[in-house]
PDB file of C-alpha atoms in Angstrom:
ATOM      1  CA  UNK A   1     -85.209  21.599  63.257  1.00 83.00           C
ATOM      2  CA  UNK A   2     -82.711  18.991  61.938  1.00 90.00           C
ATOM      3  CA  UNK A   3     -83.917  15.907  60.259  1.00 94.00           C
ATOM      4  CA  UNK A   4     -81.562  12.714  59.707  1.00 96.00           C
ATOM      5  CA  UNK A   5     -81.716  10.887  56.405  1.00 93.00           C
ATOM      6  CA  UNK A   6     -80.886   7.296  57.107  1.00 95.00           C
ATOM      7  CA  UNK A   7     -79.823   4.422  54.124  1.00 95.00           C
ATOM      8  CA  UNK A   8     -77.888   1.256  54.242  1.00 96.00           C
ATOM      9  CA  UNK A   9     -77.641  -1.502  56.455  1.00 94.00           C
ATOM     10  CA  UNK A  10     -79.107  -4.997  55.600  1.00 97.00           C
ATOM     11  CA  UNK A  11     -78.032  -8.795  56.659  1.00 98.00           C
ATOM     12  CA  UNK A  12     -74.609 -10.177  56.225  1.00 98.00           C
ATOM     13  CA  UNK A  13     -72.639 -13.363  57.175  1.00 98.00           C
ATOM     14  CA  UNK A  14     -70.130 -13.216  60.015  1.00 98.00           C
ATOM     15  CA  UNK A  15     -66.979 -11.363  58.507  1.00 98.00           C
ATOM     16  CA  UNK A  16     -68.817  -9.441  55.952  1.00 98.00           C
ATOM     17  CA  UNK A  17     -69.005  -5.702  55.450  1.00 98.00           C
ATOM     18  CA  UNK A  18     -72.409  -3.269  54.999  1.00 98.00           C
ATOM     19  CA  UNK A  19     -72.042   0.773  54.771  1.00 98.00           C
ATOM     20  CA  UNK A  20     -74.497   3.552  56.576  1.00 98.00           C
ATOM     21  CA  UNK A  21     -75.207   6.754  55.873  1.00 97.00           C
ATOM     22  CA  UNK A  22     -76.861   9.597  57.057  1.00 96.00           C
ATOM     23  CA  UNK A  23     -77.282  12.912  55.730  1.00 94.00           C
ATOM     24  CA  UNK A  24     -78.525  15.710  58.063  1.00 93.00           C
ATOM     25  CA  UNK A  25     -80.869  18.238  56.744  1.00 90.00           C
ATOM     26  CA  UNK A  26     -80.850  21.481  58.653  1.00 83.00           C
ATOM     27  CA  UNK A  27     -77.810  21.256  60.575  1.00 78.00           C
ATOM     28  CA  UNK A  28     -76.556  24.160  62.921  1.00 73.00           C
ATOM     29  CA  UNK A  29     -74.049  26.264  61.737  1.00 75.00           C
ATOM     30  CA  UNK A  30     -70.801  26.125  63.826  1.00 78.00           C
ATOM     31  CA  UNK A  31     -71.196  22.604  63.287  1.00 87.00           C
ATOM     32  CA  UNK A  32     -72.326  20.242  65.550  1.00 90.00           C
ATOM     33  CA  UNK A  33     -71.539  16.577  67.524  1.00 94.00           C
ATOM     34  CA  UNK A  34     -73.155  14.187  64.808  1.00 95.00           C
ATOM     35  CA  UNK A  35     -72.878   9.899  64.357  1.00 96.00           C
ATOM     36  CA  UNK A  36     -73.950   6.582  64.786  1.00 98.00           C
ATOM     37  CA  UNK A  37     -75.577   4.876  68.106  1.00 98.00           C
ATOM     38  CA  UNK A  38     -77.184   1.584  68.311  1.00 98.00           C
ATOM     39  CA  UNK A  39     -79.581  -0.842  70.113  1.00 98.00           C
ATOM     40  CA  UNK A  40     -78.345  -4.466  70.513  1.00 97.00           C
ATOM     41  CA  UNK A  41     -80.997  -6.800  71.633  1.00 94.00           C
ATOM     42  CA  UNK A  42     -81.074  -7.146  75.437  1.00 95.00           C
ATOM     43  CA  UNK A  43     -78.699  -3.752  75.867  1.00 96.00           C
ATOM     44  CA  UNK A  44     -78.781  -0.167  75.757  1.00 96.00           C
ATOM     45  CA  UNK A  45     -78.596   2.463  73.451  1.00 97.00           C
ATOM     46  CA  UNK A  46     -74.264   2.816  72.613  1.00 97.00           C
ATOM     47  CA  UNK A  47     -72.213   5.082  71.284  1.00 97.00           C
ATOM     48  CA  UNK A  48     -70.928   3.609  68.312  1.00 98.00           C
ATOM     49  CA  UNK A  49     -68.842   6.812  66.471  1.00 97.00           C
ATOM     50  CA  UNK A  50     -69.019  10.349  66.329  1.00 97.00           C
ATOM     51  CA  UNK A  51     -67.299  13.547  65.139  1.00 95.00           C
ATOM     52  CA  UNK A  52     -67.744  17.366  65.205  1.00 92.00           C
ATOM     53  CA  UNK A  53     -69.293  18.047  61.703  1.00 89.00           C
ATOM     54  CA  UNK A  54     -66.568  21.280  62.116  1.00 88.00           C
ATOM     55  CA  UNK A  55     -63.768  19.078  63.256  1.00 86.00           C
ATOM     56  CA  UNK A  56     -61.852  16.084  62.221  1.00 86.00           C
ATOM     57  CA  UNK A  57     -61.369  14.147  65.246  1.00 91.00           C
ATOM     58  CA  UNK A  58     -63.453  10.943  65.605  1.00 95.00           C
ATOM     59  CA  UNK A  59     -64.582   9.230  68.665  1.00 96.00           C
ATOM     60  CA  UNK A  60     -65.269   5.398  68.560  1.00 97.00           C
ATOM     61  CA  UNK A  61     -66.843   2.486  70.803  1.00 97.00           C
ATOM     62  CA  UNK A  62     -64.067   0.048  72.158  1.00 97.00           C
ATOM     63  CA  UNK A  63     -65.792  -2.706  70.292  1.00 97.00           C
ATOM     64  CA  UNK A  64     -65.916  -1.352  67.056  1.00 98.00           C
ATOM     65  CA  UNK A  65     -62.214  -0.427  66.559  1.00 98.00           C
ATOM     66  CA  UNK A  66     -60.223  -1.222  63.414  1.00 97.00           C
ATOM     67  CA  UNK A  67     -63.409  -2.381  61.614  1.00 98.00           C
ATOM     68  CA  UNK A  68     -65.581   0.592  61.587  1.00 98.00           C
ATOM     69  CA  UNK A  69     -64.404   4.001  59.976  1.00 98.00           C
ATOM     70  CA  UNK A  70     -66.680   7.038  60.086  1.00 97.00           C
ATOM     71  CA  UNK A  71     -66.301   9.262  57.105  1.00 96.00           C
ATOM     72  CA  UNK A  72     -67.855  12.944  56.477  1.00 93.00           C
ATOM     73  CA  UNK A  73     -69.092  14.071  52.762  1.00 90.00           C
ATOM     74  CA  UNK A  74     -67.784  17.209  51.390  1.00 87.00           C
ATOM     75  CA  UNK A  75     -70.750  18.893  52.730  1.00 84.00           C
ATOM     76  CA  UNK A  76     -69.729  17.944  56.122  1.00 84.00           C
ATOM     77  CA  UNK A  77     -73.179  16.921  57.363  1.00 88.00           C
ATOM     78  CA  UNK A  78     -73.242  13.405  55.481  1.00 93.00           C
ATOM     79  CA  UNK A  79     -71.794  11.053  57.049  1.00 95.00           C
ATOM     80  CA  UNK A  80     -70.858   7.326  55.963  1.00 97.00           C
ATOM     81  CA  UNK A  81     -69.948   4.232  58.316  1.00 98.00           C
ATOM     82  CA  UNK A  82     -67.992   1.721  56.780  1.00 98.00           C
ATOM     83  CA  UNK A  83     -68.150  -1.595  58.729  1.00 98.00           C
ATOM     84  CA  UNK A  84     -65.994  -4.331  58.052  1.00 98.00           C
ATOM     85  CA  UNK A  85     -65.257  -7.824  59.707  1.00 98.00           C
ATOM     86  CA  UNK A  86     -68.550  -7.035  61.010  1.00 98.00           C
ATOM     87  CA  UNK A  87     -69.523 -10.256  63.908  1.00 98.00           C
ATOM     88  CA  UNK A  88     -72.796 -11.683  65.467  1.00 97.00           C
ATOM     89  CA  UNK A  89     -72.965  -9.249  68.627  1.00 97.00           C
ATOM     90  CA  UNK A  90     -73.102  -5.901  65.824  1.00 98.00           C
ATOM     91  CA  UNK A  91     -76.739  -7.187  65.162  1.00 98.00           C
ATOM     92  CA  UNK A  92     -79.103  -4.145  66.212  1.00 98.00           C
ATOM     93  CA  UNK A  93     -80.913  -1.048  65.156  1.00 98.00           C
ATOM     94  CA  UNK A  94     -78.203   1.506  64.109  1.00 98.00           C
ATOM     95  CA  UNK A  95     -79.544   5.588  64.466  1.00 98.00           C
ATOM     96  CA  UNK A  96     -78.071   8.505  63.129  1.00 97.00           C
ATOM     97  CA  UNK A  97     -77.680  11.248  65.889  1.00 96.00           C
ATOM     98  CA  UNK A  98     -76.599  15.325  65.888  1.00 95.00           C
ATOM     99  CA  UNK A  99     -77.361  18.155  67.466  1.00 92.00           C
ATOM    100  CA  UNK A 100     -75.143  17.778  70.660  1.00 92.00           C
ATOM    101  CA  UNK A 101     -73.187  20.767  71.062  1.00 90.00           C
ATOM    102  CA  UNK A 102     -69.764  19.263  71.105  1.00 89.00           C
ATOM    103  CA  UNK A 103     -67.949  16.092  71.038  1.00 91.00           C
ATOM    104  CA  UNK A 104     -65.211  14.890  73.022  1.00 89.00           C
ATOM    105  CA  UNK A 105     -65.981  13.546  76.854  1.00 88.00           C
ATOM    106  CA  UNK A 106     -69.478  12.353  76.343  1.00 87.00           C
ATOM    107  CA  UNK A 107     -69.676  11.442  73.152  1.00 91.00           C
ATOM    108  CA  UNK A 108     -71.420   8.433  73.794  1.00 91.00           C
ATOM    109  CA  UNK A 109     -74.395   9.994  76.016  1.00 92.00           C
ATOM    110  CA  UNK A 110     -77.039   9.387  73.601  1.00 94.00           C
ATOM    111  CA  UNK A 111     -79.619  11.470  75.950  1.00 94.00           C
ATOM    112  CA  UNK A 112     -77.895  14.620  75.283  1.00 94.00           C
ATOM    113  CA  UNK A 113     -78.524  14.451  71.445  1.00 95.00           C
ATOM    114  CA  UNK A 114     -81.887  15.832  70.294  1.00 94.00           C
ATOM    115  CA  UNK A 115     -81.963  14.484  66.641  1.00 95.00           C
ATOM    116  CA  UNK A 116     -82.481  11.168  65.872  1.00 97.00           C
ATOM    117  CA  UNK A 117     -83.119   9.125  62.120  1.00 96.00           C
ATOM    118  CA  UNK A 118     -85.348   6.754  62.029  1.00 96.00           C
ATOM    119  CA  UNK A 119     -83.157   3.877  62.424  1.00 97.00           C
ATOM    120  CA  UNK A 120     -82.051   1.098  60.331  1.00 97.00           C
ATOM    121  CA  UNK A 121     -81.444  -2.689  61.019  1.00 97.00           C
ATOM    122  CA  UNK A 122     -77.874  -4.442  60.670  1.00 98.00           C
ATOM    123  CA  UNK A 123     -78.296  -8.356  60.710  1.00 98.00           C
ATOM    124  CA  UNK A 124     -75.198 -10.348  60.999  1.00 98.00           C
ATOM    125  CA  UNK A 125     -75.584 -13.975  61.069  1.00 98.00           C
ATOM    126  CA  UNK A 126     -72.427 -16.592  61.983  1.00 95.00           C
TER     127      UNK A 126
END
């Protein structure tokens, strides 16, 4: 059983930055698809960005490129989500996700990962 350790997030003005992170306890070995999703108000769950905790390539939403950068910890199964220039429309509950087998085509299909923290909330006013 894996188990997602959420911290971070908060309210900010339009523009301003707030950092995430998530630390997995119980990961697979061989690594595993692991990152950020989140539910905007009056939308569905969205991939926001991911990575294979045995890989280095990272996977991000259209919408959050150039001001979000997913980092991984030493350990590999912490991960951190810096988000700058962060606008209105970011506002939503922001979950930590792992356990899908792989990354790459799918990333984003939030159904096919098993783990889930217990969310936090990012406010951004304007």
């Amino acid at each position: 059983q894996v188990r997602l350790v959420e911290s971070g997030g908060g309210s900010v003005e339009a523009g301003g930055a707030l950092r995430l992170s998530c630390s997995a306890e119980g990961p697979p070995q061989g690594g595993t698809c692991m990152g950020w999703f989140r539910l905007r108000p009056g939308k569905e769950r969205e991939g926001v960005a991911t990575i294979f905790t045995a890989g280095i390539k990272i996977h991000y939403a259209d919408s959050v490129k150039g001001r979000f950068t997913l980092s991984q910890g030493p350990d590999k199964h912490t991960l951190s989500l810096e988000m700058n220039d962060l606008k209105p429309e970011d506002t939503g509950v922001y979950y930590c996700a792992a356990g899908r087998t792989w990354c790459g085509a799918g990333w984003d299909l939030w159904r096919e990962f098993p783990y889930w923290g217990q969310g936090t909330q990012v406010t951004v006013s304007s």
